[in-house]
mmCIF file of C-alpha atoms in Angstrom:
data_model
loop_
_atom_site.group_PDB
_atom_site.id
_atom_site.type_symbol
_atom_site.label_atom_id
_atom_site.label_comp_id
_atom_site.label_asym_id
_atom_site.label_seq_id
_atom_site.Cartn_x
_atom_site.Cartn_y
_atom_site.Cartn_z
ATOM 1 C CA MET A 1 -6.171 -13.875 9.636
ATOM 2 C CA ALA A 2 -7.614 -10.999 9.838
ATOM 3 C CA ASN A 3 -11.004 -11.488 12.444
ATOM 4 C CA GLU A 4 -14.306 -11.329 10.186
ATOM 5 C CA THR A 5 -15.996 -8.626 13.048
ATOM 6 C CA VAL A 6 -13.539 -6.245 12.868
ATOM 7 C CA ALA A 7 -13.829 -2.905 11.046
ATOM 8 C CA ARG A 8 -10.961 -3.720 8.571
ATOM 9 C CA LYS A 9 -8.934 -0.516 7.830
ATOM 10 C CA GLY A 10 -7.609 1.000 4.184
ATOM 11 C CA PHE A 11 -6.763 2.900 2.307
ATOM 12 C CA PHE A 12 -8.953 5.233 -0.541
ATOM 13 C CA PHE A 13 -6.776 6.147 -3.411
ATOM 14 C CA ASN A 14 -8.116 8.732 -6.391
ATOM 15 C CA GLN A 15 -6.237 8.107 -9.573
ATOM 16 C CA ASP A 16 -7.907 11.282 -10.878
ATOM 17 C CA ASN A 17 -6.652 13.662 -8.624
ATOM 18 C CA CYS A 18 -2.700 11.733 -8.254
ATOM 19 C CA ILE A 19 -0.089 14.789 -10.163
ATOM 20 C CA GLY A 20 3.028 12.451 -8.905
ATOM 21 C CA CYS A 21 4.057 14.824 -7.135
ATOM 22 C CA ARG A 22 5.711 12.028 -4.070
ATOM 23 C CA THR A 23 4.824 14.550 -2.070
ATOM 24 C CA CYS A 24 3.037 11.163 0.255
ATOM 25 C CA GLN A 25 6.446 9.096 -0.556
ATOM 26 C CA ILE A 26 8.587 11.418 1.114
ATOM 27 C CA ALA A 27 6.429 12.089 3.614
ATOM 28 C CA CYS A 28 6.226 8.540 5.002
ATOM 29 C CA LYS A 29 9.910 8.070 4.103
ATOM 30 C CA ASP A 30 10.317 11.234 6.482
ATOM 31 C CA LYS A 31 8.141 10.172 9.479
ATOM 32 C CA ASN A 32 9.774 6.271 9.017
ATOM 33 C CA ASP A 33 13.644 7.734 8.950
ATOM 34 C CA ASN A 34 14.180 5.244 6.146
ATOM 35 C CA GLU A 35 17.754 4.367 4.778
ATOM 36 C CA ILE A 36 18.406 4.689 1.318
ATOM 37 C CA GLY A 37 16.664 2.601 -0.882
ATOM 38 C CA VAL A 38 14.035 1.551 1.469
ATOM 39 C CA ILE A 39 10.289 2.656 0.138
ATOM 40 C CA PHE A 40 6.535 2.320 2.133
ATOM 41 C CA ARG A 41 4.882 4.353 -0.462
ATOM 42 C CA HIS A 42 6.023 4.464 -3.618
ATOM 43 C CA VAL A 43 5.303 6.882 -6.697
ATOM 44 C CA GLU A 44 5.194 4.931 -10.088
ATOM 45 C CA ASP A 45 4.329 6.343 -13.425
ATOM 46 C CA TYR A 46 2.602 3.955 -16.072
ATOM 47 C CA GLU A 47 1.543 4.347 -19.627
ATOM 48 C CA VAL A 48 -0.608 2.977 -22.227
ATOM 49 C CA GLY A 49 -1.275 2.985 -25.962
ATOM 50 C CA THR A 50 0.411 3.701 -28.571
ATOM 51 C CA TYR A 51 2.148 7.153 -30.916
ATOM 52 C CA PRO A 52 0.581 9.126 -31.079
ATOM 53 C CA ALA A 53 -2.060 8.137 -29.118
ATOM 54 C CA VAL A 54 -0.114 7.904 -25.420
ATOM 55 C CA LYS A 55 -1.737 8.130 -22.302
ATOM 56 C CA GLY A 56 -0.292 8.191 -18.310
ATOM 57 C CA PHE A 57 -0.863 7.934 -15.159
ATOM 58 C CA HIS A 58 0.351 7.208 -11.513
ATOM 59 C CA TYR A 59 -0.324 4.688 -9.187
ATOM 60 C CA ALA A 60 1.356 5.473 -4.953
ATOM 61 C CA ALA A 61 1.496 1.925 -3.754
ATOM 62 C CA THR A 62 1.560 1.131 -0.286
ATOM 63 C CA CYS A 63 1.144 -2.086 1.626
ATOM 64 C CA ASN A 64 -2.307 -2.981 0.953
ATOM 65 C CA HIS A 65 -3.318 -4.730 3.935
ATOM 66 C CA CYS A 66 -5.339 -7.494 3.150
ATOM 67 C CA GLU A 67 -7.455 -9.365 4.769
ATOM 68 C CA ASN A 68 -5.826 -12.488 3.533
ATOM 69 C CA PRO A 69 -2.566 -11.160 3.866
ATOM 70 C CA ALA A 70 -0.005 -13.917 2.113
ATOM 71 C CA CYS A 71 3.280 -12.011 4.152
ATOM 72 C CA VAL A 72 1.579 -13.224 7.148
ATOM 73 C CA GLU A 73 0.517 -16.951 6.418
ATOM 74 C CA VAL A 74 4.419 -17.683 5.438
ATOM 75 C CA CYS A 75 6.008 -15.727 8.158
ATOM 76 C CA PRO A 76 7.254 -18.509 10.813
ATOM 77 C CA ASN A 77 7.857 -16.251 14.027
ATOM 78 C CA GLU A 78 4.374 -14.351 13.776
ATOM 79 C CA ALA A 79 6.430 -11.280 13.559
ATOM 80 C CA THR A 80 4.001 -10.302 10.753
ATOM 81 C CA TYR A 81 0.643 -10.416 12.252
ATOM 82 C CA VAL A 82 -2.986 -9.542 12.113
ATOM 83 C CA ASN A 83 -3.683 -6.198 14.196
ATOM 84 C CA GLU A 84 -6.686 -7.416 16.007
ATOM 85 C CA ALA A 85 -8.731 -4.366 16.529
ATOM 86 C CA ASP A 86 -7.961 -2.492 12.784
ATOM 87 C CA GLY A 87 -6.917 -5.292 11.024
ATOM 88 C CA THR A 88 -4.356 -4.139 9.541
ATOM 89 C CA VAL A 89 -0.710 -5.976 8.608
ATOM 90 C CA GLN A 90 1.901 -4.968 11.461
ATOM 91 C CA HIS A 91 5.612 -5.887 12.526
ATOM 92 C CA ASP A 92 7.408 -7.044 15.455
ATOM 93 C CA ASP A 93 10.836 -6.251 14.780
ATOM 94 C CA SER A 94 12.018 -8.269 18.105
ATOM 95 C CA LYS A 95 10.388 -11.747 16.372
ATOM 96 C CA CYS A 96 12.027 -11.125 12.550
ATOM 97 C CA ILE A 97 14.612 -13.012 12.256
ATOM 98 C CA GLY A 98 15.369 -11.636 8.212
ATOM 99 C CA CYS A 99 13.928 -15.164 6.420
ATOM 100 C CA GLU A 100 12.015 -12.739 3.576
ATOM 101 C CA TYR A 101 9.554 -14.842 2.831
ATOM 102 C CA CYS A 102 7.222 -12.351 3.747
ATOM 103 C CA VAL A 103 9.258 -10.134 1.452
ATOM 104 C CA LYS A 104 8.610 -13.249 -2.098
ATOM 105 C CA ALA A 105 5.115 -14.046 -0.230
ATOM 106 C CA CYS A 106 3.537 -10.874 -1.190
ATOM 107 C CA PRO A 107 2.805 -10.863 -4.617
ATOM 108 C CA TYR A 108 2.286 -6.611 -4.773
ATOM 109 C CA GLY A 109 6.143 -6.160 -3.268
ATOM 110 C CA HIS A 110 5.443 -4.261 0.253
ATOM 111 C CA PRO A 111 7.683 -5.932 2.409
ATOM 112 C CA GLN A 112 11.562 -4.532 2.688
ATOM 113 C CA LEU A 113 14.739 -6.103 3.732
ATOM 114 C CA VAL A 114 16.629 -3.127 5.932
ATOM 115 C CA GLU A 115 20.551 -4.866 5.834
ATOM 116 C CA SER A 116 22.020 -2.510 8.075
ATOM 117 C CA LEU A 117 19.528 -4.444 10.374
ATOM 118 C CA HIS A 118 18.949 -7.266 9.188
ATOM 119 C CA VAL A 119 14.793 -7.423 9.675
ATOM 120 C CA VAL A 120 11.687 -6.540 7.502
ATOM 121 C CA HIS A 121 10.104 -3.481 7.969
ATOM 122 C CA ARG A 122 6.336 -2.049 6.059
ATOM 123 C CA CYS A 123 3.627 0.459 6.272
ATOM 124 C CA ASN A 124 2.390 0.284 9.243
ATOM 125 C CA ALA A 125 -0.283 2.696 8.417
ATOM 126 C CA CYS A 126 1.233 4.476 10.707
ATOM 127 C CA ILE A 127 -0.036 3.413 13.729
ATOM 128 C CA GLN A 128 1.009 5.405 15.856
ATOM 129 C CA LEU A 129 0.008 8.431 14.903
ATOM 130 C CA ARG A 130 -3.258 7.646 14.443
ATOM 131 C CA GLU A 131 -3.735 6.350 18.482
ATOM 132 C CA ALA A 132 -2.354 10.024 18.242
ATOM 133 C CA GLY A 133 -5.345 10.862 16.759
ATOM 134 C CA GLU A 134 -3.278 12.334 12.971
ATOM 135 C CA LYS A 135 -3.792 10.582 9.373
ATOM 136 C CA PRO A 136 -1.152 8.349 8.828
ATOM 137 C CA ALA A 137 1.964 10.280 6.551
ATOM 138 C CA CYS A 138 0.820 9.511 3.049
ATOM 139 C CA VAL A 139 -2.699 10.934 3.725
ATOM 140 C CA ALA A 140 -1.857 13.871 5.602
ATOM 141 C CA ALA A 141 1.202 14.960 3.448
ATOM 142 C CA CYS A 142 -1.839 14.900 0.031
ATOM 143 C CA PRO A 143 -1.407 18.440 -2.029
ATOM 144 C CA MET A 144 -3.879 16.891 -4.301
ATOM 145 C CA ARG A 145 -6.523 14.817 -1.287
ATOM 146 C CA ALA A 146 -5.676 12.042 -3.683
ATOM 147 C CA LEU A 147 -5.269 9.537 -0.424
ATOM 148 C CA GLU A 148 -7.983 8.577 2.365
ATOM 149 C CA PHE A 149 -7.613 6.405 5.436
ATOM 150 C CA GLY A 150 -10.859 4.127 7.211
ATOM 151 C CA ASP A 151 -12.711 1.567 7.757
ATOM 152 C CA ILE A 152 -12.379 -0.307 4.177
ATOM 153 C CA GLU A 153 -16.536 -0.317 4.450
ATOM 154 C CA GLU A 154 -17.296 2.535 4.342
ATOM 155 C CA LEU A 155 -14.195 4.210 1.414
ATOM 156 C CA ARG A 156 -16.116 1.027 -0.492
ATOM 157 C CA ALA A 157 -19.532 3.028 -0.208
ATOM 158 C CA ALA A 158 -18.361 6.407 -0.067
ATOM 159 C CA HIS A 159 -16.549 5.846 -3.847
ATOM 160 C CA PRO A 160 -19.122 3.198 -5.360
ATOM 161 C CA GLU A 161 -17.290 3.597 -8.189
ATOM 162 C CA GLY A 162 -13.846 2.305 -6.825
ATOM 163 C CA VAL A 163 -12.017 -1.340 -7.709
ATOM 164 C CA ASN A 164 -9.484 -2.915 -5.667
ATOM 165 C CA GLU A 165 -7.319 -4.637 -8.125
ATOM 166 C CA LEU A 166 -6.249 -2.841 -12.478
ATOM 167 C CA PRO A 167 -4.384 -4.371 -15.441
ATOM 168 C CA PHE A 168 -1.424 -3.546 -14.279
ATOM 169 C CA LEU A 169 -1.815 -4.403 -10.405
ATOM 170 C CA PRO A 170 -1.671 -8.847 -8.799
ATOM 171 C CA SER A 171 -5.471 -10.604 -9.227
ATOM 172 C CA ALA A 172 -7.333 -8.273 -6.390
ATOM 173 C CA SER A 173 -8.006 -12.177 -5.116
ATOM 174 C CA GLN A 174 -5.416 -13.907 -4.238
ATOM 175 C CA THR A 175 -5.400 -11.037 -1.494
ATOM 176 C CA ASN A 176 -8.573 -9.763 -1.518
ATOM 177 C CA PRO A 177 -6.808 -6.240 -0.663
ATOM 178 C CA SER A 178 -8.260 -3.142 1.740
ATOM 179 C CA VAL A 179 -7.616 -0.663 -0.700
ATOM 180 C CA VAL A 180 -10.323 1.568 -3.012
ATOM 181 C CA ILE A 181 -9.172 2.762 -6.137
ATOM 182 C CA ALA A 182 -11.035 5.714 -8.036
ATOM 183 C CA PRO A 183 -8.898 4.607 -10.957
ATOM 184 C CA LYS A 184 -8.292 7.495 -14.444
ATOM 185 C CA GLU A 185 -9.290 5.822 -17.366
ATOM 186 C CA ALA A 186 -5.711 4.884 -18.744
ATOM 187 C CA ALA A 187 -5.120 2.916 -15.671
ATOM 188 C CA THR A 188 -8.011 0.017 -16.506
ATOM 189 C CA GLU A 189 -6.806 -0.347 -20.057
ATOM 190 C CA ALA A 190 -4.634 -3.229 -20.801
ATOM 191 C CA GLY A 191 -0.640 -2.603 -21.396
ATOM 192 C CA ALA A 192 0.349 -0.225 -18.942
ATOM 193 C CA VAL A 193 3.600 -0.440 -19.002
ATOM 194 C CA PRO A 194 6.349 1.340 -16.125
ATOM 195 C CA VAL A 195 7.704 4.754 -16.958
ATOM 196 C CA ILE A 196 11.115 6.206 -15.586
ATOM 197 C CA LEU A 197 11.337 9.553 -15.337
#
């Protein structure tokens, strides 16, 4: 579990700015050289309401680098762990046995088994890029500047309108996700359903 004195890092997502272009998704997939079917940041489309009063919104999801990550708690081999330096959730392929306990435990469905390698992979908040002074690939690529990454408490202070859960997401009480969302009004309404485009 994360050390409480660590300045935990996390993501801010401005839902009003997101146009659903999936540039963040493509940049993430390219940076990680993921095989087909493995996506660490994915943009989902939703609609809420009934005709003719239907509203839509997009949600760019990835690992929430939770304060109490369920994936870390269930890993039998300590392959999934919290980075002591910044509170992000990381993964050690050499320790992973492909049991998928983390995949099943994450309420957000983030970790993914890479079948060709028989190990789980996940968003690591582009730790190598950040160590080189760069931003995570998804943040740098977003043409609408809908994403930010940084100290989670600073992001919360900078975006006091932000929330860390919405009606279509799992309860934040499960893992305390390190995410701040400035929501579109439609995303705060109950009954949103995914749209397949």
